[in-house]
N, CA and C atoms as an extended XYZ file, in Angstrom:
282
Properties=species:S:1:pos:R:3:atomname:S:1:resname:S:1:resid:I:1 pbc="F F F"
N        74.231      193.158      187.993 N   MET     1
C        75.066      193.290      189.104 CA  MET     1
C        75.486      194.741      188.970 C   MET     1
N        76.136      195.279      187.800 N   LEU     2
C        76.479      196.552      187.834 CA  LEU     2
C        75.248      197.578      187.637 C   LEU     2
N        74.168      196.940      187.569 N   GLY     3
C        72.897      197.859      187.397 CA  GLY     3
C        72.572      198.706      188.827 C   GLY     3
N        72.953      197.808      189.816 N   SER     4
C        72.742      198.374      191.173 CA  SER     4
C        73.827      199.466      191.674 C   SER     4
N        74.940      199.564      191.085 N   LEU     5
C        76.107      200.520      191.425 CA  LEU     5
C        75.715      201.945      190.905 C   LEU     5
N        75.769      202.874      191.593 N   THR     6
C        75.904      204.244      191.125 CA  THR     6
C        77.263      204.673      190.812 C   THR     6
N        77.362      205.080      189.564 N   MET     7
C        78.835      205.744      189.364 CA  MET     7
C        78.563      207.120      188.845 C   MET     7
N        79.550      207.862      189.688 N   VAL     8
C        79.369      209.244      189.194 CA  VAL     8
C        80.669      209.780      188.670 C   VAL     8
N        80.684      210.498      187.624 N   LEU     9
C        81.563      210.900      186.987 CA  LEU     9
C        82.120      212.543      187.532 C   LEU     9
N        83.405      212.688      187.616 N   THR    10
C        83.558      214.063      188.003 CA  THR    10
C        83.277      214.801      186.870 C   THR    10
N        83.111      216.169      186.860 N   PRO    11
C        82.817      217.258      185.761 CA  PRO    11
C        83.985      217.014      184.729 C   PRO    11
N        85.015      216.956      184.969 N   ARG    12
C        86.034      216.867      183.811 CA  ARG    12
C        85.912      215.380      183.197 C   ARG    12
N        85.559      214.287      183.964 N   GLN    13
C        85.310      213.215      183.120 CA  GLN    13
C        84.221      213.044      182.294 C   GLN    13
N        83.117      213.762      182.867 N   LYS    14
C        81.949      213.915      182.083 CA  LYS    14
C        82.288      214.606      180.640 C   LYS    14
N        82.825      215.931      180.792 N   GLU    15
C        83.146      216.636      179.743 CA  GLU    15
C        84.131      215.906      178.783 C   GLU    15
N        85.232      215.027      179.058 N   GLU    16
C        85.923      214.289      178.295 CA  GLU    16
C        85.177      213.246      177.642 C   GLU    16
N        84.115      212.495      178.458 N   LEU    17
C        83.339      211.636      177.741 CA  LEU    17
C        82.559      212.168      176.784 C   LEU    17
N        81.829      213.252      176.962 N   ASN    18
C        80.921      213.769      176.001 CA  ASN    18
C        81.860      214.224      174.701 C   ASN    18
N        83.169      214.832      174.957 N   LYS    19
C        83.853      215.107      173.651 CA  LYS    19
C        84.350      213.760      173.001 C   LYS    19
N        84.401      212.881      173.570 N   ALA    20
C        84.758      211.512      172.964 CA  ALA    20
C        83.575      210.852      172.223 C   ALA    20
N        82.608      211.045      172.772 N   ILE    21
C        81.256      210.390      172.067 CA  ILE    21
C        80.954      211.550      170.939 C   ILE    21
N        81.039      212.750      170.985 N   ALA    22
C        81.064      213.587      169.877 CA  ALA    22
C        81.913      213.374      168.737 C   ALA    22
N        83.276      212.912      169.181 N   ASP    23
C        83.965      212.560      168.102 CA  ASP    23
C        83.622      211.214      167.509 C   ASP    23
N        83.220      210.346      168.309 N   TYR    24
C        82.641      209.045      167.627 CA  TYR    24
C        81.586      209.081      166.749 C   TYR    24
N        80.649      209.906      167.164 N   LEU    25
C        79.487      210.243      166.311 CA  LEU    25
C        79.891      210.824      165.077 C   LEU    25
N        80.881      211.863      164.934 N   GLN    26
C        81.419      212.505      163.879 CA  GLN    26
C        82.069      211.455      162.988 C   GLN    26
N        82.969      210.867      163.504 N   SER    27
C        83.784      209.794      162.697 CA  SER    27
C        82.958      208.787      162.274 C   SER    27
N        81.844      208.360      162.769 N   SER    28
C        80.904      207.277      162.291 CA  SER    28
C        79.822      207.781      161.329 C   SER    28
N        79.947      209.231      161.208 N   GLY    29
C        78.941      209.640      160.221 CA  GLY    29
C        77.408      209.870      160.595 C   GLY    29
N        77.282      209.914      161.946 N   PHE    30
C        76.107      210.435      162.671 CA  PHE    30
C        75.839      211.900      162.754 C   PHE    30
N        75.697      212.629      161.605 N   SER    31
C        75.663      214.141      161.796 CA  SER    31
C        74.462      214.747      162.516 C   SER    31
N        73.385      214.125      162.144 N   ALA    32
C        72.294      214.490      162.940 CA  ALA    32
C        72.220      214.391      164.302 C   ALA    32
N        72.544      213.187      164.544 N   THR    33
C        72.712      212.884      166.131 CA  THR    33
C        73.871      213.622      166.772 C   THR    33
N        74.753      214.049      165.966 N   LEU    34
C        76.037      214.758      166.510 CA  LEU    34
C        75.616      216.067      166.889 C   LEU    34
N        74.832      216.545      165.986 N   GLU    35
C        74.415      217.994      166.108 CA  GLU    35
C        73.413      218.247      167.433 C   GLU    35
N        72.350      217.243      167.560 N   ALA    36
C        71.791      217.137      168.550 CA  ALA    36
C        72.314      216.885      169.819 C   ALA    36
N        73.435      215.908      169.887 N   PHE    37
C        73.996      215.831      171.064 CA  PHE    37
C        75.063      216.990      171.343 C   PHE    37
N        75.644      217.518      170.483 N   LYS    38
C        76.362      218.795      171.037 CA  LYS    38
C        75.436      220.035      171.696 C   LYS    38
N        74.374      220.123      171.016 N   ASN    39
C        73.400      221.122      171.479 CA  ASN    39
C        73.113      220.675      172.907 C   ASN    39
N        72.556      219.428      173.146 N   ASP    40
C        72.113      218.848      174.427 CA  ASP    40
C        73.253      218.864      175.516 C   ASP    40
N        74.579      218.639      174.962 N   ALA    41
C        75.653      218.638      175.966 CA  ALA    41
C        76.434      219.818      175.970 C   ALA    41
N        75.990      220.889      175.278 N   SER    42
C        76.550      222.141      175.307 CA  SER    42
C        78.034      222.031      174.894 C   SER    42
N        78.327      221.337      173.788 N   LEU    43
C        79.692      221.239      173.319 CA  LEU    43
C        79.969      222.301      172.420 C   LEU    43
N        81.280      222.839      172.385 N   PRO    44
C        81.707      223.685      171.204 CA  PRO    44
C        81.618      222.981      169.780 C   PRO    44
N        81.475      223.777      168.583 N   GLU    45
C        81.485      223.344      167.509 CA  GLU    45
C        82.604      222.230      167.146 C   GLU    45
N        83.875      222.619      167.354 N   GLU    46
C        85.093      221.812      166.916 CA  GLU    46
C        85.422      221.190      168.419 C   GLU    46
N        85.769      219.968      168.205 N   THR    47
C        86.172      219.077      169.369 CA  THR    47
C        87.936      218.821      169.095 C   THR    47
N        88.466      219.033      170.350 N   ASP    48
C        89.974      218.720      170.362 CA  ASP    48
C        90.442      217.513      169.621 C   ASP    48
N        91.466      217.330      168.825 N   LYS    49
C        91.896      216.227      168.091 CA  LYS    49
C        92.210      215.074      169.028 C   LYS    49
N        92.658      215.543      170.319 N   LYS    50
C        93.210      214.487      171.328 CA  LYS    50
C        92.077      213.397      171.646 C   LYS    50
N        90.786      213.872      171.405 N   TYR    51
C        89.682      212.917      171.850 CA  TYR    51
C        89.233      211.910      170.304 C   TYR    51
N        90.134      211.968      169.242 N   SER    52
C        90.094      211.384      168.300 CA  SER    52
C        90.243      209.758      168.529 C   SER    52
N        89.375      208.923      168.244 N   GLY    53
C        89.469      207.596      168.356 CA  GLY    53
C        89.476      207.062      169.874 C   GLY    53
N        89.249      208.050      170.836 N   LEU    54
C        89.535      207.820      172.254 CA  LEU    54
C        88.331      206.831      172.707 C   LEU    54
N        87.153      207.065      172.471 N   LEU    55
C        85.988      206.155      172.722 CA  LEU    55
C        86.296      204.702      172.375 C   LEU    55
N        86.662      204.499      171.158 N   GLU    56
C        87.140      203.218      170.627 CA  GLU    56
C        88.181      202.509      171.410 C   GLU    56
N        89.477      203.315      171.610 N   LYS    57
C        90.278      202.886      172.279 CA  LYS    57
C        89.971      202.482      173.840 C   LYS    57
N        89.138      203.264      174.453 N   LYS    58
C        88.672      202.809      175.776 CA  LYS    58
C        87.918      201.311      175.804 C   LYS    58
N        87.045      201.529      174.972 N   TRP    59
C        86.244      200.400      174.691 CA  TRP    59
C        87.050      198.984      174.527 C   TRP    59
N        88.003      198.931      173.587 N   ILE    60
C        88.875      197.857      173.419 CA  ILE    60
C        89.612      197.727      174.722 C   ILE    60
N        90.054      198.553      175.370 N   SER    61
C        90.766      198.310      176.900 CA  SER    61
C        89.758      197.679      177.659 C   SER    61
N        88.531      198.033      177.917 N   VAL    62
C        87.557      197.552      178.720 CA  VAL    62
C        87.311      195.919      178.274 C   VAL    62
N        87.208      195.723      177.026 N   ILE    63
C        86.944      194.283      176.651 CA  ILE    63
C        88.104      193.453      177.178 C   ILE    63
N        89.554      194.162      176.879 N   ARG    64
C        90.721      193.248      177.261 CA  ARG    64
C        90.804      193.077      178.769 C   ARG    64
N        90.389      193.942      179.598 N   LEU    65
C        90.407      193.980      180.863 CA  LEU    65
C        89.397      192.985      181.532 C   LEU    65
N        88.283      192.985      180.729 N   GLN    66
C        87.208      192.080      181.318 CA  GLN    66
C        87.605      190.382      181.004 C   GLN    66
N        88.290      190.436      180.019 N   LYS    67
C        88.862      189.133      179.506 CA  LYS    67
C        89.799      188.687      180.653 C   LYS    67
N        90.727      189.529      181.067 N   LYS    68
C        91.859      189.315      181.990 CA  LYS    68
C        91.086      189.003      183.386 C   LYS    68
N        90.142      189.747      183.813 N   VAL    69
C        89.413      189.509      185.043 CA  VAL    69
C        88.730      187.935      184.861 C   VAL    69
N        88.202      187.814      183.752 N   MET    70
C        87.527      186.382      183.783 CA  MET    70
C        88.743      185.393      183.943 C   MET    70
N        89.788      185.357      183.340 N   GLU    71
C        90.943      184.590      183.615 CA  GLU    71
C        91.351      184.513      184.911 C   GLU    71
N        91.542      185.647      185.508 N   LEU    72
C        91.943      185.495      187.041 CA  LEU    72
C        90.996      185.014      187.860 C   LEU    72
N        89.711      185.346      187.554 N   GLU    73
C        88.604      184.733      188.408 CA  GLU    73
C        88.564      182.964      188.265 C   GLU    73
N        88.604      182.825      187.080 N   SER    74
C        88.800      181.129      186.863 CA  SER    74
C        90.100      180.429      187.710 C   SER    74
N        91.251      181.188      187.596 N   LYS    75
C        92.527      180.838      188.467 CA  LYS    75
C        92.237      180.889      189.934 C   LYS    75
N        91.486      181.770      190.182 N   LEU    76
C        91.187      181.954      191.723 CA  LEU    76
C        90.268      180.896      192.272 C   LEU    76
N        89.367      180.357      191.518 N   ALA    77
C        88.374      179.527      191.645 CA  ALA    77
C        88.995      178.017      191.711 C   ALA    77
N        89.869      178.067      190.645 N   GLU    78
C        90.548      176.621      190.886 CA  GLU    78
C        91.656      176.580      192.019 C   GLU    78
N        92.401      177.598      192.328 N   ALA    79
C        93.092      177.644      193.511 CA  ALA    79
C        92.260      177.439      194.800 C   ALA    79
N        91.199      177.973      194.789 N   GLU    80
C        90.219      177.889      196.044 CA  GLU    80
C        89.789      176.371      196.127 C   GLU    80
N        89.460      175.699      194.914 N   LYS    81
C        89.119      174.378      195.033 CA  LYS    81
C        90.376      173.324      195.711 C   LYS    81
N        91.504      173.782      195.211 N   GLU    82
C        92.601      173.170      195.665 CA  GLU    82
C        92.765      173.364      197.034 C   GLU    82
N        92.520      174.443      197.576 N   VAL    83
C        92.731      174.695      199.127 CA  VAL    83
C        91.750      173.927      199.926 C   VAL    83
N        90.519      174.046      199.266 N   HIS    84
C        89.451      173.235      200.173 CA  HIS    84
C        89.506      171.763      200.081 C   HIS    84
N        90.056      171.135      198.870 N   PHE    85
C        90.149      169.876      198.870 CA  PHE    85
C        91.420      169.191      199.307 C   PHE    85
N        92.304      170.094      199.761 N   GLY    86
C        93.529      169.756      200.271 CA  GLY    86
C        94.818      169.256      199.182 C   GLY    86
N        94.299      169.754      197.940 N   GLY    87
C        95.385      169.266      196.750 CA  GLY    87
C        96.426      170.269      196.776 C   GLY    87
N        97.469      169.926      195.956 N   THR    88
C        98.524      170.897      195.719 CA  THR    88
C        98.576      171.260      194.439 C   THR    88
N        99.172      172.486      194.147 N   ARG    89
C        99.244      172.792      192.820 CA  ARG    89
C       100.364      172.035      192.021 C   ARG    89
N       100.207      172.063      190.735 N   ALA    90
C       101.299      171.302      189.905 CA  ALA    90
C       102.550      172.050      190.017 C   ALA    90
N       103.742      171.210      190.099 N   GLY    91
C       104.967      171.752      190.265 CA  GLY    91
C       105.399      172.079      191.891 C   GLY    91
N       104.442      171.986      192.735 N   ASN    92
C       104.758      172.043      194.104 CA  ASN    92
C       104.611      170.726      194.742 C   ASN    92
N       105.971      170.387      195.157 N   ASN    93
C       106.117      168.892      195.820 CA  ASN    93
C       106.474      169.043      197.002 C   ASN    93
N       106.063      169.773      197.926 N   THR    94
C       106.160      169.934      199.242 CA  THR    94
C       105.174      169.132      200.000 C   THR    94
């Protein structure tokens, strides 16, 4: 489903993503990959400390939000079933 979507980052978002990736590569000890990435992405030698741990934080947020979306989709499907079959929700005695 997501493969068919085209997502375009703004230049600023792309720069921030590249810096966060560089920080991740550095903190994970991927020094050869980091140097190649910095060269390909035209990044400076030193990356601002504000990007430290940013990729991991965003990844955790994405996982948490995916879980929340799945919970809400499940609740929606349940509510749609109740509407379709004319049922009432628990606690609704009207």
